[in-house]
C-alpha cells in the first residue's frame, strides 16, 4: 500500500477521533459546570447568548475562586453572626428599611470574613456563583429591594421578601456553603 493511500485512510480516522474527543470534553465540561453552578449556569448562558463564551466565563470564575483564600468560620465568629442576624431580624418589626440595609451589610461582612472580596457587587456575584449558585438569585433579589429601600420605594412585603432572601445566602455562608474550600482537595 502506498503512503498516499495510508494517509488518505489514517488522516480522516485521526480527524474523527479528535472531533469525538473534543465533543466528549465539551459534554463533560458542560455537565460539570451545570452541576456546580446550578441555575447560574443557565442565567450566564442566557445573558451571554453564546454557550461556549458563557462556559469560558464560568470556568474563569472557578479559576479566580480557586485563587481566593475562602475559609470556614470559626465557631466563635459563627455564634457572633447568629446573634447579629437575630438582632437584625428583630429590628425589622419597627424599622424594616433599616433592617434590610443592615442585613445587606451583615451578609457583606460575613462574605468578607470568609475571604470573599466585597468591593464590587457584580464581582461578588461572580465569586459567590462558584459555590453558592443555587442561592445567588436570592442575593440578587434582596440587593434589588435594598436599593429600592434606600430610596424609600420598597413595600413592606418586598422588604420582608428581601430579609428571607438575605437569610438564604446568610445561612449558606454561615454553614461554609456545605463545605470548606480546603476540604475539597
PDB file of C-alpha atoms in Angstrom:
ATOM      1  CA  UNK A   1       0.000   0.000   0.000  1.00  0.00           C
ATOM      2  CA  UNK A   2       1.320   3.423  -0.896  1.00  0.00           C
ATOM      3  CA  UNK A   3       1.938   6.242   1.535  1.00  0.00           C
ATOM      4  CA  UNK A   4      -0.748   8.354  -0.128  1.00  0.00           C
ATOM      5  CA  UNK A   5      -3.406   5.688   0.414  1.00  0.00           C
ATOM      6  CA  UNK A   6      -2.333   5.181   4.042  1.00  0.00           C
ATOM      7  CA  UNK A   7      -2.552   8.929   4.671  1.00  0.00           C
ATOM      8  CA  UNK A   8      -5.961   9.038   2.989  1.00  0.00           C
ATOM      9  CA  UNK A   9      -7.152   6.373   5.431  1.00  0.00           C
ATOM     10  CA  UNK A  10      -5.354   7.499   8.608  1.00  0.00           C
ATOM     11  CA  UNK A  11      -5.955  11.268   8.439  1.00  0.00           C
ATOM     12  CA  UNK A  12      -9.768  11.018   8.364  1.00  0.00           C
ATOM     13  CA  UNK A  13      -9.670   8.497  11.209  1.00  0.00           C
ATOM     14  CA  UNK A  14      -7.461  10.825  13.281  1.00  0.00           C
ATOM     15  CA  UNK A  15      -9.763  13.763  12.483  1.00  0.00           C
ATOM     16  CA  UNK A  16     -12.831  11.770  13.575  1.00  0.00           C
ATOM     17  CA  UNK A  17     -11.096  10.717  16.816  1.00  0.00           C
ATOM     18  CA  UNK A  18     -10.157  14.353  17.543  1.00  0.00           C
ATOM     19  CA  UNK A  19     -13.724  15.544  16.884  1.00  0.00           C
ATOM     20  CA  UNK A  20     -15.156  12.787  19.104  1.00  0.00           C
ATOM     21  CA  UNK A  21     -12.647  13.635  21.845  1.00  0.00           C
ATOM     22  CA  UNK A  22     -13.470  17.338  21.658  1.00  0.00           C
ATOM     23  CA  UNK A  23     -17.211  16.642  21.753  1.00  0.00           C
ATOM     24  CA  UNK A  24     -16.752  14.361  24.772  1.00  0.00           C
ATOM     25  CA  UNK A  25     -14.641  17.001  26.546  1.00  0.00           C
ATOM     26  CA  UNK A  26     -17.220  19.721  25.910  1.00  0.00           C
ATOM     27  CA  UNK A  27     -20.066  17.476  27.054  1.00  0.00           C
ATOM     28  CA  UNK A  28     -18.292  16.532  30.287  1.00  0.00           C
ATOM     29  CA  UNK A  29     -17.345  20.166  30.953  1.00  0.00           C
ATOM     30  CA  UNK A  30     -20.910  21.326  30.295  1.00  0.00           C
ATOM     31  CA  UNK A  31     -22.347  18.724  32.667  1.00  0.00           C
ATOM     32  CA  UNK A  32     -19.819  19.585  35.378  1.00  0.00           C
ATOM     33  CA  UNK A  33     -20.497  23.317  35.065  1.00  0.00           C
ATOM     34  CA  UNK A  34     -24.265  22.770  35.168  1.00  0.00           C
ATOM     35  CA  UNK A  35     -23.936  20.707  38.338  1.00  0.00           C
ATOM     36  CA  UNK A  36     -21.579  23.157  40.002  1.00  0.00           C
ATOM     37  CA  UNK A  37     -23.336  26.408  39.115  1.00  0.00           C
ATOM     38  CA  UNK A  38     -26.955  25.242  39.154  1.00  0.00           C
ATOM     39  CA  UNK A  39     -29.351  27.939  37.894  1.00  0.00           C
ATOM     40  CA  UNK A  40     -26.446  30.346  37.449  1.00  0.00           C
ATOM     41  CA  UNK A  41     -25.269  28.218  34.505  1.00  0.00           C
ATOM     42  CA  UNK A  42     -28.446  28.858  32.514  1.00  0.00           C
ATOM     43  CA  UNK A  43     -28.551  32.514  33.533  1.00  0.00           C
ATOM     44  CA  UNK A  44     -24.998  33.054  32.311  1.00  0.00           C
ATOM     45  CA  UNK A  45     -25.691  31.259  29.031  1.00  0.00           C
ATOM     46  CA  UNK A  46     -28.840  33.319  28.510  1.00  0.00           C
ATOM     47  CA  UNK A  47     -27.089  36.615  29.276  1.00  0.00           C
ATOM     48  CA  UNK A  48     -24.169  35.754  27.027  1.00  0.00           C
ATOM     49  CA  UNK A  49     -26.186  34.395  24.142  1.00  0.00           C
ATOM     50  CA  UNK A  50     -23.251  32.089  23.407  1.00  0.00           C
ATOM     51  CA  UNK A  51     -22.940  28.812  25.311  1.00  0.00           C
ATOM     52  CA  UNK A  52     -19.180  28.420  24.743  1.00  0.00           C
ATOM     53  CA  UNK A  53     -18.473  32.015  25.823  1.00  0.00           C
ATOM     54  CA  UNK A  54     -20.630  31.511  28.924  1.00  0.00           C
ATOM     55  CA  UNK A  55     -18.805  28.289  29.767  1.00  0.00           C
ATOM     56  CA  UNK A  56     -15.459  30.046  29.378  1.00  0.00           C
ATOM     57  CA  UNK A  57     -16.735  32.755  31.750  1.00  0.00           C
ATOM     58  CA  UNK A  58     -17.851  30.154  34.304  1.00  0.00           C
ATOM     59  CA  UNK A  59     -14.507  28.348  34.053  1.00  0.00           C
ATOM     60  CA  UNK A  60     -12.723  31.669  34.590  1.00  0.00           C
ATOM     61  CA  UNK A  61     -14.871  32.240  37.677  1.00  0.00           C
ATOM     62  CA  UNK A  62     -13.748  28.870  39.030  1.00  0.00           C
ATOM     63  CA  UNK A  63     -10.085  29.738  38.457  1.00  0.00           C
ATOM     64  CA  UNK A  64     -10.478  33.102  40.180  1.00  0.00           C
ATOM     65  CA  UNK A  65     -12.384  31.490  43.052  1.00  0.00           C
ATOM     66  CA  UNK A  66      -9.649  28.888  43.500  1.00  0.00           C
ATOM     67  CA  UNK A  67      -7.121  31.710  43.881  1.00  0.00           C
ATOM     68  CA  UNK A  68      -9.126  33.284  46.720  1.00  0.00           C
ATOM     69  CA  UNK A  69      -8.487  32.327  50.327  1.00  0.00           C
ATOM     70  CA  UNK A  70     -12.034  31.225  51.177  1.00  0.00           C
ATOM     71  CA  UNK A  71     -12.041  29.856  54.686  1.00  0.00           C
ATOM     72  CA  UNK A  72     -14.564  28.371  57.073  1.00  0.00           C
ATOM     73  CA  UNK A  73     -15.719  30.420  60.029  1.00  0.00           C
ATOM     74  CA  UNK A  74     -14.512  29.651  63.488  1.00  0.00           C
ATOM     75  CA  UNK A  75     -17.293  28.722  65.913  1.00  0.00           C
ATOM     76  CA  UNK A  76     -16.963  31.996  67.838  1.00  0.00           C
ATOM     77  CA  UNK A  77     -17.417  34.035  64.678  1.00  0.00           C
ATOM     78  CA  UNK A  78     -20.351  31.853  63.641  1.00  0.00           C
ATOM     79  CA  UNK A  79     -22.039  32.445  67.010  1.00  0.00           C
ATOM     80  CA  UNK A  80     -21.435  36.205  66.731  1.00  0.00           C
ATOM     81  CA  UNK A  81     -23.025  36.293  63.274  1.00  0.00           C
ATOM     82  CA  UNK A  82     -26.043  34.332  64.505  1.00  0.00           C
ATOM     83  CA  UNK A  83     -26.523  36.883  67.305  1.00  0.00           C
ATOM     84  CA  UNK A  84     -26.151  39.767  64.861  1.00  0.00           C
ATOM     85  CA  UNK A  85     -28.685  38.208  62.481  1.00  0.00           C
ATOM     86  CA  UNK A  86     -31.150  37.758  65.339  1.00  0.00           C
ATOM     87  CA  UNK A  87     -30.726  41.435  66.175  1.00  0.00           C
ATOM     88  CA  UNK A  88     -31.256  42.498  62.542  1.00  0.00           C
ATOM     89  CA  UNK A  89     -34.337  40.312  62.299  1.00  0.00           C
ATOM     90  CA  UNK A  90     -35.869  41.791  65.447  1.00  0.00           C
ATOM     91  CA  UNK A  91     -35.140  45.298  64.116  1.00  0.00           C
ATOM     92  CA  UNK A  92     -37.417  44.525  61.145  1.00  0.00           C
ATOM     93  CA  UNK A  93     -40.597  44.953  63.210  1.00  0.00           C
ATOM     94  CA  UNK A  94     -40.020  48.628  63.968  1.00  0.00           C
ATOM     95  CA  UNK A  95     -37.591  49.646  61.206  1.00  0.00           C
ATOM     96  CA  UNK A  96     -37.920  47.362  58.166  1.00  0.00           C
ATOM     97  CA  UNK A  97     -35.865  49.519  55.787  1.00  0.00           C
ATOM     98  CA  UNK A  98     -33.024  49.774  58.293  1.00  0.00           C
ATOM     99  CA  UNK A  99     -33.189  46.036  58.920  1.00  0.00           C
ATOM    100  CA  UNK A 100     -32.850  45.240  55.201  1.00  0.00           C
ATOM    101  CA  UNK A 101     -29.896  47.601  54.889  1.00  0.00           C
ATOM    102  CA  UNK A 102     -28.320  46.055  57.982  1.00  0.00           C
ATOM    103  CA  UNK A 103     -28.939  42.562  56.577  1.00  0.00           C
ATOM    104  CA  UNK A 104     -27.077  43.578  53.420  1.00  0.00           C
ATOM    105  CA  UNK A 105     -24.170  44.898  55.495  1.00  0.00           C
ATOM    106  CA  UNK A 106     -24.139  41.767  57.641  1.00  0.00           C
ATOM    107  CA  UNK A 107     -24.073  39.431  54.636  1.00  0.00           C
ATOM    108  CA  UNK A 108     -21.284  41.515  53.089  1.00  0.00           C
ATOM    109  CA  UNK A 109     -19.340  41.380  56.366  1.00  0.00           C
ATOM    110  CA  UNK A 110     -19.793  37.618  56.547  1.00  0.00           C
ATOM    111  CA  UNK A 111     -18.584  37.256  52.966  1.00  0.00           C
ATOM    112  CA  UNK A 112     -15.534  39.371  53.763  1.00  0.00           C
ATOM    113  CA  UNK A 113     -14.710  37.335  56.861  1.00  0.00           C
ATOM    114  CA  UNK A 114     -14.973  34.117  54.834  1.00  0.00           C
ATOM    115  CA  UNK A 115     -12.419  35.573  52.372  1.00  0.00           C
ATOM    116  CA  UNK A 116     -14.561  36.865  49.514  1.00  0.00           C
ATOM    117  CA  UNK A 117     -13.607  40.243  48.031  1.00  0.00           C
ATOM    118  CA  UNK A 118     -16.524  42.614  48.650  1.00  0.00           C
ATOM    119  CA  UNK A 119     -15.662  45.841  46.840  1.00  0.00           C
ATOM    120  CA  UNK A 120     -17.791  45.354  43.694  1.00  0.00           C
ATOM    121  CA  UNK A 121     -21.300  43.851  43.668  1.00  0.00           C
ATOM    122  CA  UNK A 122     -21.026  42.286  40.193  1.00  0.00           C
ATOM    123  CA  UNK A 123     -17.716  40.655  41.113  1.00  0.00           C
ATOM    124  CA  UNK A 124     -19.253  39.452  44.393  1.00  0.00           C
ATOM    125  CA  UNK A 125     -21.954  37.712  42.367  1.00  0.00           C
ATOM    126  CA  UNK A 126     -19.377  36.022  40.159  1.00  0.00           C
ATOM    127  CA  UNK A 127     -17.246  34.927  43.106  1.00  0.00           C
ATOM    128  CA  UNK A 128     -20.243  33.615  45.038  1.00  0.00           C
ATOM    129  CA  UNK A 129     -21.614  31.795  41.993  1.00  0.00           C
ATOM    130  CA  UNK A 130     -18.898  29.135  42.177  1.00  0.00           C
ATOM    131  CA  UNK A 131     -20.040  27.661  45.500  1.00  0.00           C
ATOM    132  CA  UNK A 132     -23.401  29.369  46.004  1.00  0.00           C
ATOM    133  CA  UNK A 133     -25.008  29.334  42.558  1.00  0.00           C
ATOM    134  CA  UNK A 134     -28.240  27.905  43.921  1.00  0.00           C
ATOM    135  CA  UNK A 135     -28.789  30.797  46.354  1.00  0.00           C
ATOM    136  CA  UNK A 136     -27.392  33.571  44.190  1.00  0.00           C
ATOM    137  CA  UNK A 137     -30.802  34.602  42.859  1.00  0.00           C
ATOM    138  CA  UNK A 138     -31.834  35.209  46.475  1.00  0.00           C
ATOM    139  CA  UNK A 139     -28.928  37.613  46.857  1.00  0.00           C
ATOM    140  CA  UNK A 140     -29.734  39.439  43.614  1.00  0.00           C
ATOM    141  CA  UNK A 141     -33.379  39.856  44.630  1.00  0.00           C
ATOM    142  CA  UNK A 142     -32.511  41.067  48.119  1.00  0.00           C
ATOM    143  CA  UNK A 143     -29.955  43.514  46.760  1.00  0.00           C
ATOM    144  CA  UNK A 144     -32.527  44.987  44.348  1.00  0.00           C
ATOM    145  CA  UNK A 145     -35.018  45.516  47.167  1.00  0.00           C
ATOM    146  CA  UNK A 146     -32.279  47.045  49.307  1.00  0.00           C
ATOM    147  CA  UNK A 147     -31.644  49.583  46.529  1.00  0.00           C
ATOM    148  CA  UNK A 148     -35.384  50.395  46.455  1.00  0.00           C
ATOM    149  CA  UNK A 149     -35.388  50.653  50.227  1.00  0.00           C
ATOM    150  CA  UNK A 150     -32.581  53.195  50.210  1.00  0.00           C
ATOM    151  CA  UNK A 151     -34.822  55.390  48.034  1.00  0.00           C
ATOM    152  CA  UNK A 152     -37.821  54.612  50.295  1.00  0.00           C
ATOM    153  CA  UNK A 153     -39.613  52.917  47.377  1.00  0.00           C
ATOM    154  CA  UNK A 154     -39.890  49.345  48.690  1.00  0.00           C
ATOM    155  CA  UNK A 155     -43.127  47.967  50.074  1.00  0.00           C
ATOM    156  CA  UNK A 156     -43.208  46.173  53.401  1.00  0.00           C
ATOM    157  CA  UNK A 157     -43.824  42.903  51.548  1.00  0.00           C
ATOM    158  CA  UNK A 158     -40.771  43.494  49.351  1.00  0.00           C
ATOM    159  CA  UNK A 159     -38.712  44.263  52.452  1.00  0.00           C
ATOM    160  CA  UNK A 160     -39.948  41.078  54.120  1.00  0.00           C
ATOM    161  CA  UNK A 161     -39.018  39.117  50.998  1.00  0.00           C
ATOM    162  CA  UNK A 162     -35.561  40.693  50.998  1.00  0.00           C
ATOM    163  CA  UNK A 163     -34.984  39.506  54.553  1.00  0.00           C
ATOM    164  CA  UNK A 164     -35.943  35.970  53.510  1.00  0.00           C
ATOM    165  CA  UNK A 165     -33.599  36.196  50.512  1.00  0.00           C
ATOM    166  CA  UNK A 166     -30.706  37.534  52.571  1.00  0.00           C
ATOM    167  CA  UNK A 167     -31.300  34.770  55.094  1.00  0.00           C
ATOM    168  CA  UNK A 168     -30.922  32.075  52.421  1.00  0.00           C
ATOM    169  CA  UNK A 169     -27.426  33.256  51.465  1.00  0.00           C
ATOM    170  CA  UNK A 170     -26.550  34.113  55.057  1.00  0.00           C
ATOM    171  CA  UNK A 171     -27.344  30.563  56.202  1.00  0.00           C
ATOM    172  CA  UNK A 172     -25.320  29.056  53.380  1.00  0.00           C
ATOM    173  CA  UNK A 173     -22.323  31.296  54.043  1.00  0.00           C
ATOM    174  CA  UNK A 174     -22.612  30.626  57.749  1.00  0.00           C
ATOM    175  CA  UNK A 175     -22.513  26.877  57.179  1.00  0.00           C
ATOM    176  CA  UNK A 176     -19.492  27.368  54.918  1.00  0.00           C
ATOM    177  CA  UNK A 177     -21.557  26.545  51.849  1.00  0.00           C
ATOM    178  CA  UNK A 178     -21.774  22.938  52.912  1.00  0.00           C
ATOM    179  CA  UNK A 179     -18.012  22.517  52.624  1.00  0.00           C
ATOM    180  CA  UNK A 180     -14.844  24.434  53.144  1.00  0.00           C
ATOM    181  CA  UNK A 181     -12.763  25.035  50.012  1.00  0.00           C
ATOM    182  CA  UNK A 182      -9.730  23.357  51.520  1.00  0.00           C
ATOM    183  CA  UNK A 183     -11.767  20.225  52.262  1.00  0.00           C
ATOM    184  CA  UNK A 184     -12.472  19.665  48.542  1.00  0.00           C
ATOM    185  CA  UNK A 185      -8.896  18.912  47.621  1.00  0.00           C
TER     186      UNK A 185
END
